[in-house]
């Protein structure tokens, strides 16, 4: 059982690493979503039901980037939902404001990634 868990975690960590590179390259919606789902799965398997804060203690860099991408993902979802409203077509200023806010979030994430020690920390946490 432990071997199966380790194999699964290794496979998910490899997926997360590929997604990290995709996020660093473009911060596309799908890559951000898939990365967050992957980290949620890892967190669910790694976390102890009695100690839910264990993940935060042992994986601080993953927790940090998970939160940062979450803020951007929330904006992406909000924007996609607003775009379905007929009145949104007549609200170019609001549309522009949301897009600008998304761009600032993307920039903050990419700047965070550009610091080598942070990227290395995320990668080392994924290998643990």
PDB file of C-alpha atoms in Angstrom:
ATOM      1  CA  UNK A   1       0.000   0.000   0.000  1.00  0.00           C
ATOM      2  CA  UNK A   2       2.783   2.441   0.917  1.00  0.00           C
ATOM      3  CA  UNK A   3       4.554   1.641  -2.349  1.00  0.00           C
ATOM      4  CA  UNK A   4       1.408   2.393  -4.357  1.00  0.00           C
ATOM      5  CA  UNK A   5       1.023   5.708  -2.516  1.00  0.00           C
ATOM      6  CA  UNK A   6       4.656   6.632  -3.204  1.00  0.00           C
ATOM      7  CA  UNK A   7       4.288   5.721  -6.893  1.00  0.00           C
ATOM      8  CA  UNK A   8       1.122   7.778  -7.203  1.00  0.00           C
ATOM      9  CA  UNK A   9       2.700  10.774  -5.443  1.00  0.00           C
ATOM     10  CA  UNK A  10       5.723  10.552  -7.714  1.00  0.00           C
ATOM     11  CA  UNK A  11       3.522  10.523 -10.806  1.00  0.00           C
ATOM     12  CA  UNK A  12       1.485  13.518  -9.564  1.00  0.00           C
ATOM     13  CA  UNK A  13       4.682  15.403  -8.687  1.00  0.00           C
ATOM     14  CA  UNK A  14       5.962  14.863 -12.241  1.00  0.00           C
ATOM     15  CA  UNK A  15       2.682  16.236 -13.604  1.00  0.00           C
ATOM     16  CA  UNK A  16       2.947  19.246 -11.309  1.00  0.00           C
ATOM     17  CA  UNK A  17       6.516  19.913 -12.493  1.00  0.00           C
ATOM     18  CA  UNK A  18       5.406  19.939 -16.122  1.00  0.00           C
ATOM     19  CA  UNK A  19       2.578  22.311 -15.211  1.00  0.00           C
ATOM     20  CA  UNK A  20       5.011  24.584 -13.355  1.00  0.00           C
ATOM     21  CA  UNK A  21       6.960  24.970 -16.598  1.00  0.00           C
ATOM     22  CA  UNK A  22       3.739  25.702 -18.504  1.00  0.00           C
ATOM     23  CA  UNK A  23       2.716  28.338 -15.963  1.00  0.00           C
ATOM     24  CA  UNK A  24       6.181  29.901 -16.116  1.00  0.00           C
ATOM     25  CA  UNK A  25       5.922  30.002 -19.890  1.00  0.00           C
ATOM     26  CA  UNK A  26       2.448  31.413 -20.361  1.00  0.00           C
ATOM     27  CA  UNK A  27       0.252  31.188 -17.230  1.00  0.00           C
ATOM     28  CA  UNK A  28      -2.600  29.820 -19.343  1.00  0.00           C
ATOM     29  CA  UNK A  29      -5.970  29.142 -17.708  1.00  0.00           C
ATOM     30  CA  UNK A  30      -5.832  25.385 -18.196  1.00  0.00           C
ATOM     31  CA  UNK A  31      -2.290  25.053 -16.836  1.00  0.00           C
ATOM     32  CA  UNK A  32      -3.201  27.021 -13.718  1.00  0.00           C
ATOM     33  CA  UNK A  33      -6.351  24.976 -13.191  1.00  0.00           C
ATOM     34  CA  UNK A  34      -4.557  21.662 -13.728  1.00  0.00           C
ATOM     35  CA  UNK A  35      -1.694  22.682 -11.422  1.00  0.00           C
ATOM     36  CA  UNK A  36      -4.106  23.594  -8.641  1.00  0.00           C
ATOM     37  CA  UNK A  37      -6.018  20.319  -9.047  1.00  0.00           C
ATOM     38  CA  UNK A  38      -2.753  18.379  -8.939  1.00  0.00           C
ATOM     39  CA  UNK A  39      -1.654  20.141  -5.730  1.00  0.00           C
ATOM     40  CA  UNK A  40      -5.086  19.551  -4.174  1.00  0.00           C
ATOM     41  CA  UNK A  41      -4.729  15.835  -4.883  1.00  0.00           C
ATOM     42  CA  UNK A  42      -1.226  15.738  -3.418  1.00  0.00           C
ATOM     43  CA  UNK A  43      -2.372  17.707  -0.391  1.00  0.00           C
ATOM     44  CA  UNK A  44      -5.277  15.294   0.173  1.00  0.00           C
ATOM     45  CA  UNK A  45      -2.993  12.277   0.094  1.00  0.00           C
ATOM     46  CA  UNK A  46      -0.145  13.812   2.105  1.00  0.00           C
ATOM     47  CA  UNK A  47      -2.235  15.527   4.769  1.00  0.00           C
ATOM     48  CA  UNK A  48      -3.082  13.649   7.892  1.00  0.00           C
ATOM     49  CA  UNK A  49      -6.734  13.917   8.890  1.00  0.00           C
ATOM     50  CA  UNK A  50      -5.667  14.626  12.480  1.00  0.00           C
ATOM     51  CA  UNK A  51      -3.128  17.272  11.451  1.00  0.00           C
ATOM     52  CA  UNK A  52      -4.589  19.312   8.548  1.00  0.00           C
ATOM     53  CA  UNK A  53      -1.852  21.963   8.858  1.00  0.00           C
ATOM     54  CA  UNK A  54       0.912  19.433   8.138  1.00  0.00           C
ATOM     55  CA  UNK A  55       0.876  20.260   4.432  1.00  0.00           C
ATOM     56  CA  UNK A  56       1.414  23.972   5.130  1.00  0.00           C
ATOM     57  CA  UNK A  57       4.340  23.196   7.446  1.00  0.00           C
ATOM     58  CA  UNK A  58       6.081  20.693   5.192  1.00  0.00           C
ATOM     59  CA  UNK A  59       5.304  22.313   1.830  1.00  0.00           C
ATOM     60  CA  UNK A  60       5.430  26.103   2.362  1.00  0.00           C
ATOM     61  CA  UNK A  61       6.471  26.970  -1.201  1.00  0.00           C
ATOM     62  CA  UNK A  62       3.737  24.813  -2.726  1.00  0.00           C
ATOM     63  CA  UNK A  63       1.229  26.375  -0.352  1.00  0.00           C
ATOM     64  CA  UNK A  64       2.376  29.859  -1.367  1.00  0.00           C
ATOM     65  CA  UNK A  65       2.141  29.272  -5.112  1.00  0.00           C
ATOM     66  CA  UNK A  66      -1.152  27.423  -4.638  1.00  0.00           C
ATOM     67  CA  UNK A  67      -2.590  30.555  -3.008  1.00  0.00           C
ATOM     68  CA  UNK A  68      -1.119  32.893  -5.616  1.00  0.00           C
ATOM     69  CA  UNK A  69      -2.513  30.858  -8.503  1.00  0.00           C
ATOM     70  CA  UNK A  70      -5.823  30.590  -6.653  1.00  0.00           C
ATOM     71  CA  UNK A  71      -6.298  34.341  -6.688  1.00  0.00           C
ATOM     72  CA  UNK A  72      -5.688  34.419 -10.436  1.00  0.00           C
ATOM     73  CA  UNK A  73      -7.943  31.410 -10.977  1.00  0.00           C
ATOM     74  CA  UNK A  74     -10.750  33.146  -9.075  1.00  0.00           C
ATOM     75  CA  UNK A  75     -10.455  36.145 -11.384  1.00  0.00           C
ATOM     76  CA  UNK A  76     -10.501  33.871 -14.417  1.00  0.00           C
ATOM     77  CA  UNK A  77     -13.692  32.192 -13.230  1.00  0.00           C
ATOM     78  CA  UNK A  78     -15.353  35.508 -12.385  1.00  0.00           C
ATOM     79  CA  UNK A  79     -14.463  36.871 -15.807  1.00  0.00           C
ATOM     80  CA  UNK A  80     -15.755  33.806 -17.629  1.00  0.00           C
ATOM     81  CA  UNK A  81     -19.042  33.951 -15.699  1.00  0.00           C
ATOM     82  CA  UNK A  82     -19.486  37.668 -16.322  1.00  0.00           C
ATOM     83  CA  UNK A  83     -18.782  37.150 -20.014  1.00  0.00           C
ATOM     84  CA  UNK A  84     -21.935  34.997 -20.256  1.00  0.00           C
ATOM     85  CA  UNK A  85     -24.150  37.915 -19.213  1.00  0.00           C
ATOM     86  CA  UNK A  86     -25.675  39.931 -22.061  1.00  0.00           C
ATOM     87  CA  UNK A  87     -25.039  43.190 -20.215  1.00  0.00           C
ATOM     88  CA  UNK A  88     -21.316  42.384 -20.083  1.00  0.00           C
ATOM     89  CA  UNK A  89     -21.064  43.141 -23.795  1.00  0.00           C
ATOM     90  CA  UNK A  90     -22.036  46.711 -22.991  1.00  0.00           C
ATOM     91  CA  UNK A  91     -19.558  47.086 -20.138  1.00  0.00           C
ATOM     92  CA  UNK A  92     -16.165  47.512 -21.821  1.00  0.00           C
ATOM     93  CA  UNK A  93     -14.716  49.433 -18.873  1.00  0.00           C
ATOM     94  CA  UNK A  94     -15.532  46.640 -16.409  1.00  0.00           C
ATOM     95  CA  UNK A  95     -14.175  44.048 -18.826  1.00  0.00           C
ATOM     96  CA  UNK A  96     -10.941  46.021 -19.200  1.00  0.00           C
ATOM     97  CA  UNK A  97     -10.602  46.417 -15.416  1.00  0.00           C
ATOM     98  CA  UNK A  98     -10.923  42.672 -14.810  1.00  0.00           C
ATOM     99  CA  UNK A  99      -8.419  41.906 -17.574  1.00  0.00           C
ATOM    100  CA  UNK A 100      -5.971  44.422 -16.121  1.00  0.00           C
ATOM    101  CA  UNK A 101      -6.359  42.880 -12.669  1.00  0.00           C
ATOM    102  CA  UNK A 102      -5.744  39.423 -14.159  1.00  0.00           C
ATOM    103  CA  UNK A 103      -2.646  40.731 -15.936  1.00  0.00           C
ATOM    104  CA  UNK A 104      -1.287  42.118 -12.642  1.00  0.00           C
ATOM    105  CA  UNK A 105      -1.890  38.758 -10.933  1.00  0.00           C
ATOM    106  CA  UNK A 106      -0.176  36.887 -13.765  1.00  0.00           C
ATOM    107  CA  UNK A 107       2.765  39.262 -13.586  1.00  0.00           C
ATOM    108  CA  UNK A 108       3.061  38.763  -9.808  1.00  0.00           C
ATOM    109  CA  UNK A 109       3.052  34.983 -10.234  1.00  0.00           C
ATOM    110  CA  UNK A 110       5.666  35.104 -12.989  1.00  0.00           C
ATOM    111  CA  UNK A 111       7.858  37.439 -10.936  1.00  0.00           C
ATOM    112  CA  UNK A 112       7.537  35.057  -7.981  1.00  0.00           C
ATOM    113  CA  UNK A 113       8.617  32.163 -10.236  1.00  0.00           C
ATOM    114  CA  UNK A 114      11.585  34.079 -11.622  1.00  0.00           C
ATOM    115  CA  UNK A 115      13.345  33.941  -8.284  1.00  0.00           C
ATOM    116  CA  UNK A 116      15.405  30.801  -8.687  1.00  0.00           C
ATOM    117  CA  UNK A 117      15.409  29.801  -5.027  1.00  0.00           C
ATOM    118  CA  UNK A 118      11.585  29.790  -4.983  1.00  0.00           C
ATOM    119  CA  UNK A 119      11.334  27.639  -8.076  1.00  0.00           C
ATOM    120  CA  UNK A 120      13.980  25.281  -6.680  1.00  0.00           C
ATOM    121  CA  UNK A 121      12.084  25.091  -3.384  1.00  0.00           C
ATOM    122  CA  UNK A 122       8.841  24.161  -5.157  1.00  0.00           C
ATOM    123  CA  UNK A 123      10.661  21.521  -7.173  1.00  0.00           C
ATOM    124  CA  UNK A 124      12.358  20.076  -4.101  1.00  0.00           C
ATOM    125  CA  UNK A 125       9.028  19.953  -2.262  1.00  0.00           C
ATOM    126  CA  UNK A 126       7.525  18.089  -5.205  1.00  0.00           C
ATOM    127  CA  UNK A 127      10.347  15.537  -5.027  1.00  0.00           C
ATOM    128  CA  UNK A 128       9.936  14.948  -1.285  1.00  0.00           C
TER     129      UNK A 128
END
